[in-house]
């Protein structure tokens, strides 16, 4: 009897010990600091963020919230909706960024009377004429290709309009063109939020969201840190890839002086924001241009090297293998198990000047069947190729009856209806000079 009682007593003690250990483990897990990651804008320089993410993953450091601006928003959003770091790296390295930021279509996509012009001229620019005055486009690039590129990568999230419900809560930042205020974008259409955050003024046309004309967030909040505090981040990692200030000998022309003027304002605002971060990573990219997409692989490596220098500080955020495996499974689950996207109906968002039949007859669509996004993109390029629209977009919206609608949105040019097109011709065979000519 004594042995039996003693055995039971020992088992009871062991049981209580296990309970206490389990409770301690749960307490440790619950006490894990929530980590926020803020990714700055910087064009191609922002590809260093990919290298930082690689180090975070390799060292089992989970991210709970992400904010970003411009290209930082692009990379942060992909991670937030479930792309693996390797997938993001492939997108960065294999995408034709020059084409993405250039709306010229192949000659096959242009209407017949423009094909010869595109063949003869290296670059062309269009202005409008109406009611006795000239009108200019809102940007050198209308953003048609950029918009479709972003839609291609994010369309599987069409039915989630609340970014706080992403696998990782996410917020992008843009700038209100009217007053210069920062605009947090944490709901609505994800591709539109990313477009707005990346729309560098003068180069890429702005986009209207909720009645506001929005441009690149670089000019108002290039590294959104305080937002992470607001949503509960205990530890904030900020990655700053902002373009450095020019030296005295580098500000000798109009372009460099204008760029320096913008950098001064951005630098001042960014410096104040960075003070509230717990850890700031500043990849040493030197004077590498924000347009240097050729060196993307090297830029990623610099990001990796920078993060590796802070492994002691980052190590405090590390979790065990089981915990990180569970975290990764949850983060990537939706993307890995995304169902083919279909729509029940097709419609067009138009004004009175747009021929609805002209647009809809050029889009191949079958109700209830999976959307062939490659074909849809080709169809929208065909419509855009007629030259009447600034951009041709699409959206997938779910109504109150849970029916999904494929909405085609042709944006009529605001600088029409009459146009002058200017081309720069470079003829290496006949003469070695550039020639500016007008095309009607």
Short mmCIF file of C-alpha atoms in Angstrom, two decimals:
data_model
loop_
_atom_site.label_atom_id
_atom_site.label_comp_id
_atom_site.label_asym_id
_atom_site.label_seq_id
_atom_site.Cartn_x
_atom_site.Cartn_y
_atom_site.Cartn_z
CA UNK A 1 0.00 0.00 0.00
CA UNK A 2 2.82 2.32 0.92
CA UNK A 3 4.48 1.82 -2.41
CA UNK A 4 1.26 2.34 -4.26
CA UNK A 5 0.54 5.52 -2.30
CA UNK A 6 4.13 6.68 -2.77
CA UNK A 7 3.92 6.05 -6.48
CA UNK A 8 0.71 8.03 -6.73
CA UNK A 9 2.27 10.83 -4.72
CA UNK A 10 5.26 10.99 -7.04
CA UNK A 11 3.01 10.98 -10.11
CA UNK A 12 0.92 13.78 -8.66
CA UNK A 13 4.02 15.87 -8.05
CA UNK A 14 5.24 15.16 -11.56
CA UNK A 15 1.85 16.10 -12.94
CA UNK A 16 1.88 19.41 -11.12
CA UNK A 17 5.42 20.02 -12.33
CA UNK A 18 4.32 19.44 -15.93
CA UNK A 19 1.38 21.77 -15.44
CA UNK A 20 3.64 24.46 -14.06
CA UNK A 21 6.14 24.02 -16.91
CA UNK A 22 3.34 24.19 -19.47
CA UNK A 23 1.95 27.30 -17.84
CA UNK A 24 5.42 28.83 -17.86
CA UNK A 25 5.83 27.97 -21.56
CA UNK A 26 2.46 29.53 -22.39
CA UNK A 27 3.40 32.61 -20.41
CA UNK A 28 6.68 32.89 -22.31
CA UNK A 29 4.88 32.54 -25.65
CA UNK A 30 2.29 35.10 -24.67
CA UNK A 31 5.02 37.40 -23.39
CA UNK A 32 6.86 37.34 -26.72
CA UNK A 33 7.22 40.94 -27.84
CA UNK A 34 5.12 41.85 -30.86
CA UNK A 35 7.49 42.89 -33.63
CA UNK A 36 6.72 45.59 -36.17
CA UNK A 37 8.69 46.08 -39.39
CA UNK A 38 8.79 49.45 -41.18
CA UNK A 39 10.19 49.47 -44.72
CA UNK A 40 11.11 52.78 -46.31
CA UNK A 41 10.78 53.77 -49.92
CA UNK A 42 13.77 54.21 -52.19
CA UNK A 43 13.00 52.74 -55.60
CA UNK A 44 15.38 49.95 -56.56
CA UNK A 45 17.35 50.62 -53.37
CA UNK A 46 14.39 49.12 -51.48
CA UNK A 47 15.28 45.68 -52.80
CA UNK A 48 17.67 45.58 -49.83
CA UNK A 49 14.54 44.85 -47.77
CA UNK A 50 14.49 41.38 -49.32
CA UNK A 51 17.94 40.66 -47.88
CA UNK A 52 16.79 41.80 -44.45
CA UNK A 53 13.73 39.54 -44.62
CA UNK A 54 15.98 36.61 -45.51
CA UNK A 55 18.03 37.09 -42.34
CA UNK A 56 14.90 37.46 -40.20
CA UNK A 57 13.51 34.20 -41.54
CA UNK A 58 16.78 32.27 -41.24
CA UNK A 59 17.01 33.31 -37.59
CA UNK A 60 13.35 32.54 -36.80
CA UNK A 61 12.35 36.11 -36.00
CA UNK A 62 8.59 36.47 -36.55
CA UNK A 63 7.10 39.74 -37.76
CA UNK A 64 3.64 40.66 -36.46
CA UNK A 65 2.92 43.94 -38.28
CA UNK A 66 4.31 45.58 -41.42
CA UNK A 67 4.18 49.12 -42.73
CA UNK A 68 5.83 50.47 -45.83
CA UNK A 69 6.11 53.29 -48.29
CA UNK A 70 6.59 53.19 -52.05
CA UNK A 71 8.73 50.19 -53.02
CA UNK A 72 8.96 49.33 -49.33
CA UNK A 73 5.17 49.04 -49.30
CA UNK A 74 5.33 46.77 -52.34
CA UNK A 75 7.76 44.34 -50.71
CA UNK A 76 6.03 44.56 -47.33
CA UNK A 77 2.62 43.85 -48.84
CA UNK A 78 3.81 40.74 -50.65
CA UNK A 79 5.24 39.40 -47.40
CA UNK A 80 2.08 40.34 -45.49
CA UNK A 81 -0.23 38.41 -47.83
CA UNK A 82 1.84 35.25 -47.77
CA UNK A 83 4.58 35.35 -50.40
CA UNK A 84 7.75 33.57 -49.32
CA UNK A 85 10.98 35.55 -49.30
CA UNK A 86 12.26 33.41 -52.16
CA UNK A 87 9.15 34.24 -54.20
CA UNK A 88 9.60 37.94 -53.52
CA UNK A 89 13.24 37.70 -54.55
CA UNK A 90 12.22 36.01 -57.82
CA UNK A 91 9.72 38.79 -58.52
CA UNK A 92 12.33 41.46 -57.83
CA UNK A 93 15.02 39.84 -59.97
CA UNK A 94 12.93 38.55 -62.86
CA UNK A 95 10.46 41.40 -63.40
CA UNK A 96 11.13 43.78 -66.28
CA UNK A 97 11.01 46.99 -64.26
CA UNK A 98 11.75 49.20 -67.24
CA UNK A 99 8.66 47.86 -69.00
CA UNK A 100 6.54 48.06 -65.84
CA UNK A 101 7.25 51.79 -65.65
CA UNK A 102 6.77 52.30 -69.38
CA UNK A 103 3.31 52.22 -70.94
CA UNK A 104 4.42 51.68 -74.53
CA UNK A 105 2.88 48.43 -75.74
CA UNK A 106 4.26 46.14 -78.40
CA UNK A 107 3.49 47.18 -81.98
CA UNK A 108 1.06 44.26 -82.11
CA UNK A 109 -1.04 45.89 -79.39
CA UNK A 110 -1.12 49.38 -80.91
CA UNK A 111 -3.82 50.36 -83.37
CA UNK A 112 -2.68 50.28 -86.99
CA UNK A 113 -2.15 53.99 -87.59
CA UNK A 114 0.27 54.27 -84.66
CA UNK A 115 2.44 51.27 -85.37
CA UNK A 116 4.78 53.09 -87.71
CA UNK A 117 5.21 55.94 -85.24
CA UNK A 118 6.28 53.59 -82.44
CA UNK A 119 8.70 51.93 -84.81
CA UNK A 120 10.32 55.20 -85.86
CA UNK A 121 10.58 57.00 -82.54
CA UNK A 122 12.58 55.98 -79.50
CA UNK A 123 10.37 57.97 -77.12
CA UNK A 124 7.13 59.86 -77.56
CA UNK A 125 5.09 62.21 -75.43
CA UNK A 126 1.51 63.37 -75.86
CA UNK A 127 -0.28 66.61 -74.96
CA UNK A 128 -3.91 67.50 -75.45
CA UNK A 129 -5.73 70.47 -76.88
CA UNK A 130 -9.25 71.50 -75.88
CA UNK A 131 -11.24 74.74 -75.77
CA UNK A 132 -8.34 76.83 -76.98
CA UNK A 133 -5.72 75.61 -74.53
CA UNK A 134 -3.10 72.91 -74.25
CA UNK A 135 -3.50 70.23 -71.60
CA UNK A 136 -0.77 68.01 -70.25
CA UNK A 137 -0.90 64.45 -68.91
CA UNK A 138 -0.62 63.93 -65.17
CA UNK A 139 2.60 61.99 -65.56
CA UNK A 140 5.16 60.85 -68.10
CA UNK A 141 3.79 57.35 -67.43
CA UNK A 142 0.05 56.82 -67.05
CA UNK A 143 0.57 53.71 -64.92
CA UNK A 144 -1.33 51.22 -67.09
CA UNK A 145 1.33 48.54 -66.90
CA UNK A 146 2.17 49.25 -63.27
CA UNK A 147 -1.47 48.81 -62.30
CA UNK A 148 -1.86 45.49 -64.11
CA UNK A 149 1.43 44.25 -62.65
CA UNK A 150 0.24 44.96 -59.11
CA UNK A 151 -3.15 43.38 -59.81
CA UNK A 152 -1.53 40.22 -61.15
CA UNK A 153 0.34 39.74 -57.86
CA UNK A 154 -2.51 40.52 -55.47
CA UNK A 155 -5.78 39.44 -57.14
CA UNK A 156 -6.17 36.38 -54.88
CA UNK A 157 -6.80 38.83 -51.97
CA UNK A 158 -9.66 40.57 -53.80
CA UNK A 159 -12.27 39.63 -51.19
CA UNK A 160 -10.32 40.99 -48.20
CA UNK A 161 -10.60 44.77 -48.04
CA UNK A 162 -9.39 45.17 -44.46
CA UNK A 163 -5.59 45.04 -44.44
CA UNK A 164 -5.56 44.41 -40.69
CA UNK A 165 -7.05 41.00 -41.50
CA UNK A 166 -4.18 39.99 -43.78
CA UNK A 167 -1.98 37.12 -42.53
CA UNK A 168 0.20 39.96 -41.25
CA UNK A 169 -1.59 43.28 -40.60
CA UNK A 170 -0.34 45.81 -43.15
CA UNK A 171 -0.51 49.52 -43.88
CA UNK A 172 0.94 51.49 -46.81
CA UNK A 173 1.40 55.24 -46.99
CA UNK A 174 0.73 57.71 -49.78
CA UNK A 175 0.66 61.51 -49.95
CA UNK A 176 -2.40 63.68 -50.54
CA UNK A 177 -1.52 65.77 -53.59
CA UNK A 178 -3.80 68.60 -52.46
CA UNK A 179 -2.34 69.27 -49.02
CA UNK A 180 0.79 67.12 -48.74
CA UNK A 181 -0.50 65.17 -45.74
CA UNK A 182 0.40 61.50 -45.25
CA UNK A 183 -2.47 59.13 -46.01
CA UNK A 184 -2.53 55.70 -44.32
CA UNK A 185 -3.91 53.02 -46.64
CA UNK A 186 -5.12 50.06 -44.60
CA UNK A 187 -8.33 49.13 -46.36
CA UNK A 188 -9.85 48.92 -49.82
CA UNK A 189 -8.14 47.57 -52.91
CA UNK A 190 -4.59 46.44 -52.16
CA UNK A 191 -3.26 47.06 -55.66
CA UNK A 192 -4.62 50.62 -55.59
CA UNK A 193 -2.95 51.25 -52.23
CA UNK A 194 0.38 50.05 -53.59
CA UNK A 195 -0.01 52.05 -56.79
CA UNK A 196 -0.73 55.21 -54.78
CA UNK A 197 2.28 54.64 -52.55
CA UNK A 198 4.53 54.17 -55.62
CA UNK A 199 3.17 56.97 -57.85
CA UNK A 200 6.17 59.29 -58.02
CA UNK A 201 4.77 62.72 -58.99
CA UNK A 202 5.49 63.91 -62.49
CA UNK A 203 6.64 60.47 -63.55
CA UNK A 204 3.69 58.19 -62.70
CA UNK A 205 0.15 59.57 -62.85
CA UNK A 206 -1.56 59.87 -59.45
CA UNK A 207 -4.53 57.71 -58.55
CA UNK A 208 -7.80 58.79 -56.97
CA UNK A 209 -8.91 56.95 -53.83
CA UNK A 210 -11.91 58.10 -51.78
CA UNK A 211 -11.95 61.43 -53.60
CA UNK A 212 -8.27 62.22 -52.99
CA UNK A 213 -5.53 62.40 -55.60
CA UNK A 214 -2.68 60.37 -54.13
CA UNK A 215 1.03 60.24 -54.94
CA UNK A 216 4.15 58.54 -53.56
CA UNK A 217 4.26 58.40 -49.76
CA UNK A 218 7.97 59.23 -49.93
CA UNK A 219 7.13 62.92 -49.65
CA UNK A 220 5.13 62.74 -46.42
CA UNK A 221 6.00 59.57 -44.46
CA UNK A 222 8.84 57.63 -45.97
CA UNK A 223 9.24 55.24 -43.05
CA UNK A 224 5.99 54.69 -41.09
CA UNK A 225 6.99 53.76 -37.54
CA UNK A 226 4.41 55.36 -35.26
CA UNK A 227 1.64 53.39 -36.98
CA UNK A 228 3.27 50.19 -35.74
CA UNK A 229 3.17 51.48 -32.17
CA UNK A 230 -0.50 52.33 -32.58
CA UNK A 231 -1.42 48.76 -33.53
CA UNK A 232 0.51 47.19 -30.65
CA UNK A 233 4.12 46.62 -31.72
CA UNK A 234 6.44 46.28 -28.72
CA UNK A 235 9.64 46.22 -30.76
CA UNK A 236 10.02 48.12 -34.04
CA UNK A 237 12.63 47.33 -36.67
CA UNK A 238 13.03 50.12 -39.23
CA UNK A 239 14.89 49.60 -42.50
CA UNK A 240 15.92 52.88 -44.09
CA UNK A 241 17.11 52.81 -47.70
CA UNK A 242 16.50 56.48 -48.44
CA UNK A 243 18.70 58.09 -51.07
CA UNK A 244 21.60 59.87 -49.31
CA UNK A 245 22.17 63.59 -49.57
CA UNK A 246 24.41 64.82 -52.38
CA UNK A 247 27.82 66.26 -51.57
CA UNK A 248 28.85 69.78 -52.52
CA UNK A 249 30.46 68.65 -55.75
CA UNK A 250 27.39 66.70 -56.82
CA UNK A 251 24.90 69.59 -56.86
CA UNK A 252 26.01 71.37 -59.99
CA UNK A 253 22.98 71.11 -62.23
CA UNK A 254 19.24 71.70 -62.19
CA UNK A 255 18.26 68.07 -61.69
CA UNK A 256 20.64 67.37 -58.80
CA UNK A 257 19.68 70.61 -57.04
CA UNK A 258 15.97 69.82 -57.36
CA UNK A 259 16.59 66.32 -56.05
CA UNK A 260 18.62 67.66 -53.14
CA UNK A 261 15.80 70.04 -52.21
CA UNK A 262 13.36 67.14 -51.93
CA UNK A 263 15.88 65.01 -50.03
CA UNK A 264 16.38 67.74 -47.43
CA UNK A 265 12.68 67.76 -46.54
CA UNK A 266 12.36 63.97 -46.56
CA UNK A 267 15.54 63.50 -44.53
CA UNK A 268 14.33 65.85 -41.82
CA UNK A 269 10.98 64.07 -41.45
CA UNK A 270 12.58 60.62 -41.63
CA UNK A 271 15.16 61.43 -38.94
CA UNK A 272 12.40 62.39 -36.51
CA UNK A 273 10.44 59.22 -37.25
CA UNK A 274 13.48 56.96 -36.85
CA UNK A 275 14.01 58.13 -33.28
CA UNK A 276 11.02 56.06 -32.16
CA UNK A 277 12.35 52.78 -33.63
CA UNK A 278 14.04 50.20 -31.40
CA UNK A 279 16.43 49.07 -34.12
CA UNK A 280 17.34 50.94 -37.30
CA UNK A 281 18.99 49.13 -40.20
CA UNK A 282 20.53 51.39 -42.83
CA UNK A 283 22.03 49.30 -45.65
CA UNK A 284 25.15 50.97 -47.02
CA UNK A 285 24.10 51.37 -50.65
CA UNK A 286 26.30 54.39 -51.24
CA UNK A 287 25.11 56.56 -54.10
CA UNK A 288 23.35 53.70 -55.85
CA UNK A 289 20.46 55.17 -57.82
CA UNK A 290 16.84 54.48 -56.98
CA UNK A 291 16.53 53.54 -60.67
CA UNK A 292 19.37 51.02 -60.61
CA UNK A 293 17.35 47.87 -61.27
CA UNK A 294 20.36 46.23 -62.93
CA UNK A 295 22.15 45.81 -59.58
CA UNK A 296 19.16 44.28 -57.78
CA UNK A 297 21.00 41.11 -56.76
CA UNK A 298 23.83 43.10 -55.21
CA UNK A 299 21.32 45.37 -53.46
CA UNK A 300 19.66 42.35 -51.85
CA UNK A 301 23.07 41.15 -50.66
CA UNK A 302 23.78 44.50 -49.00
CA UNK A 303 20.49 44.20 -47.11
CA UNK A 304 21.47 40.74 -45.91
CA UNK A 305 24.93 41.87 -44.79
CA UNK A 306 23.47 44.78 -42.86
CA UNK A 307 20.95 42.63 -40.98
CA UNK A 308 23.62 40.05 -40.12
CA UNK A 309 25.59 42.74 -38.28
CA UNK A 310 22.71 43.06 -35.81
CA UNK A 311 22.15 39.38 -35.06
CA UNK A 312 22.88 39.89 -31.35
CA UNK A 313 20.08 42.44 -31.00
CA UNK A 314 17.79 40.49 -33.33
CA UNK A 315 18.53 37.25 -31.49
CA UNK A 316 16.49 38.47 -28.53
CA UNK A 317 13.40 38.17 -30.75
CA UNK A 318 14.11 34.60 -31.88
CA UNK A 319 11.54 31.86 -31.23
CA UNK A 320 11.98 28.09 -31.24
CA UNK A 321 11.60 25.98 -34.37
CA UNK A 322 8.08 24.72 -33.61
CA UNK A 323 6.78 28.22 -32.89
CA UNK A 324 8.32 29.63 -36.06
CA UNK A 325 7.02 26.75 -38.16
CA UNK A 326 3.51 27.44 -36.89
CA UNK A 327 3.95 31.16 -37.57
CA UNK A 328 5.14 30.52 -41.14
CA UNK A 329 2.30 28.10 -41.82
CA UNK A 330 -0.29 30.67 -40.77
CA UNK A 331 1.41 33.49 -42.72
CA UNK A 332 1.61 31.59 -46.02
CA UNK A 333 -1.54 29.45 -45.77
CA UNK A 334 -3.91 31.67 -47.73
CA UNK A 335 -1.58 32.17 -50.69
CA UNK A 336 -0.61 28.51 -50.89
CA UNK A 337 -4.25 27.41 -50.80
CA UNK A 338 -5.74 30.22 -52.88
CA UNK A 339 -8.63 29.01 -55.02
CA UNK A 340 -8.96 30.07 -58.67
CA UNK A 341 -10.74 33.42 -58.86
CA UNK A 342 -14.01 33.54 -60.74
CA UNK A 343 -16.78 36.09 -61.18
CA UNK A 344 -20.52 35.76 -61.65
CA UNK A 345 -20.99 38.88 -63.75
CA UNK A 346 -18.99 41.41 -65.74
CA UNK A 347 -19.61 45.14 -65.74
CA UNK A 348 -17.97 48.40 -66.68
CA UNK A 349 -17.43 51.56 -64.70
CA UNK A 350 -17.88 54.24 -67.32
CA UNK A 351 -18.92 57.75 -68.14
CA UNK A 352 -21.20 58.77 -70.99
CA UNK A 353 -18.33 59.11 -73.46
CA UNK A 354 -17.18 55.49 -73.22
CA UNK A 355 -18.76 52.94 -75.53
CA UNK A 356 -19.68 50.09 -73.20
CA UNK A 357 -20.19 47.60 -76.02
CA UNK A 358 -16.78 48.45 -77.51
CA UNK A 359 -15.08 47.59 -74.22
CA UNK A 360 -17.03 44.52 -73.15
CA UNK A 361 -16.89 42.78 -76.52
CA UNK A 362 -13.09 42.83 -76.27
CA UNK A 363 -12.95 41.04 -72.91
CA UNK A 364 -13.19 37.26 -72.94
CA UNK A 365 -15.33 36.28 -69.95
CA UNK A 366 -17.41 33.29 -68.91
CA UNK A 367 -19.60 33.65 -65.79
CA UNK A 368 -18.69 31.31 -62.95
CA UNK A 369 -15.52 29.99 -64.58
CA UNK A 370 -11.99 30.74 -63.31
CA UNK A 371 -10.66 33.99 -64.71
CA UNK A 372 -7.71 33.61 -67.05
CA UNK A 373 -5.73 36.61 -65.82
CA UNK A 374 -3.12 36.33 -68.55
CA UNK A 375 -5.88 36.58 -71.16
CA UNK A 376 -7.59 39.38 -69.23
CA UNK A 377 -4.37 41.37 -69.17
CA UNK A 378 -3.98 40.88 -72.93
CA UNK A 379 -7.58 42.01 -73.52
CA UNK A 380 -7.09 45.15 -71.45
CA UNK A 381 -3.85 45.89 -73.28
CA UNK A 382 -5.78 45.66 -76.56
CA UNK A 383 -8.32 48.21 -75.31
CA UNK A 384 -5.56 50.48 -74.00
CA UNK A 385 -3.74 50.16 -77.33
CA UNK A 386 -6.47 52.12 -79.08
CA UNK A 387 -5.00 55.20 -77.44
CA UNK A 388 -8.20 56.64 -75.97
CA UNK A 389 -7.58 55.81 -72.33
CA UNK A 390 -5.08 56.83 -69.66
CA UNK A 391 -5.31 53.41 -68.04
CA UNK A 392 -7.55 50.37 -68.32
CA UNK A 393 -8.02 48.72 -64.94
CA UNK A 394 -10.08 45.92 -63.50
CA UNK A 395 -11.39 45.06 -60.07
CA UNK A 396 -13.27 42.14 -58.56
CA UNK A 397 -15.96 43.18 -56.12
CA UNK A 398 -18.34 41.14 -53.98
CA UNK A 399 -21.84 42.51 -53.49
CA UNK A 400 -24.25 42.08 -50.58
CA UNK A 401 -25.62 38.90 -52.16
CA UNK A 402 -22.10 37.37 -52.21
CA UNK A 403 -21.96 37.61 -56.00
CA UNK A 404 -18.56 38.50 -57.45
CA UNK A 405 -18.37 41.08 -60.23
CA UNK A 406 -15.49 41.61 -62.66
CA UNK A 407 -15.48 45.38 -63.15
CA UNK A 408 -13.61 46.87 -66.12
CA UNK A 409 -12.58 50.50 -65.59
CA UNK A 410 -11.33 52.42 -68.63
CA UNK A 411 -10.04 55.81 -67.48
CA UNK A 412 -10.54 58.37 -70.19
CA UNK A 413 -7.64 60.74 -70.80
CA UNK A 414 -8.14 63.99 -68.92
CA UNK A 415 -6.10 65.95 -71.46
CA UNK A 416 -8.15 65.19 -74.60
CA UNK A 417 -10.03 64.97 -76.83
CA UNK A 418 -7.50 66.28 -79.40
CA UNK A 419 -3.87 65.26 -79.10
CA UNK A 420 -0.39 66.20 -80.26
CA UNK A 421 2.25 63.51 -79.98
CA UNK A 422 5.95 64.35 -79.89
CA UNK A 423 8.64 61.81 -80.70
CA UNK A 424 12.40 61.75 -80.32
CA UNK A 425 13.99 60.09 -83.32
CA UNK A 426 17.46 58.63 -83.31
CA UNK A 427 18.66 57.44 -86.70
CA UNK A 428 22.09 55.83 -86.49
CA UNK A 429 22.26 55.03 -90.18
CA UNK A 430 21.53 58.42 -91.72
CA UNK A 431 22.80 60.85 -89.07
CA UNK A 432 23.89 60.80 -85.47
CA UNK A 433 21.71 63.60 -84.13
CA UNK A 434 18.48 63.52 -82.17
CA UNK A 435 15.44 65.09 -83.78
CA UNK A 436 12.28 66.25 -82.04
CA UNK A 437 9.19 66.08 -84.22
CA UNK A 438 5.48 66.50 -83.71
CA UNK A 439 2.97 63.78 -84.38
CA UNK A 440 -0.75 64.53 -84.58
#
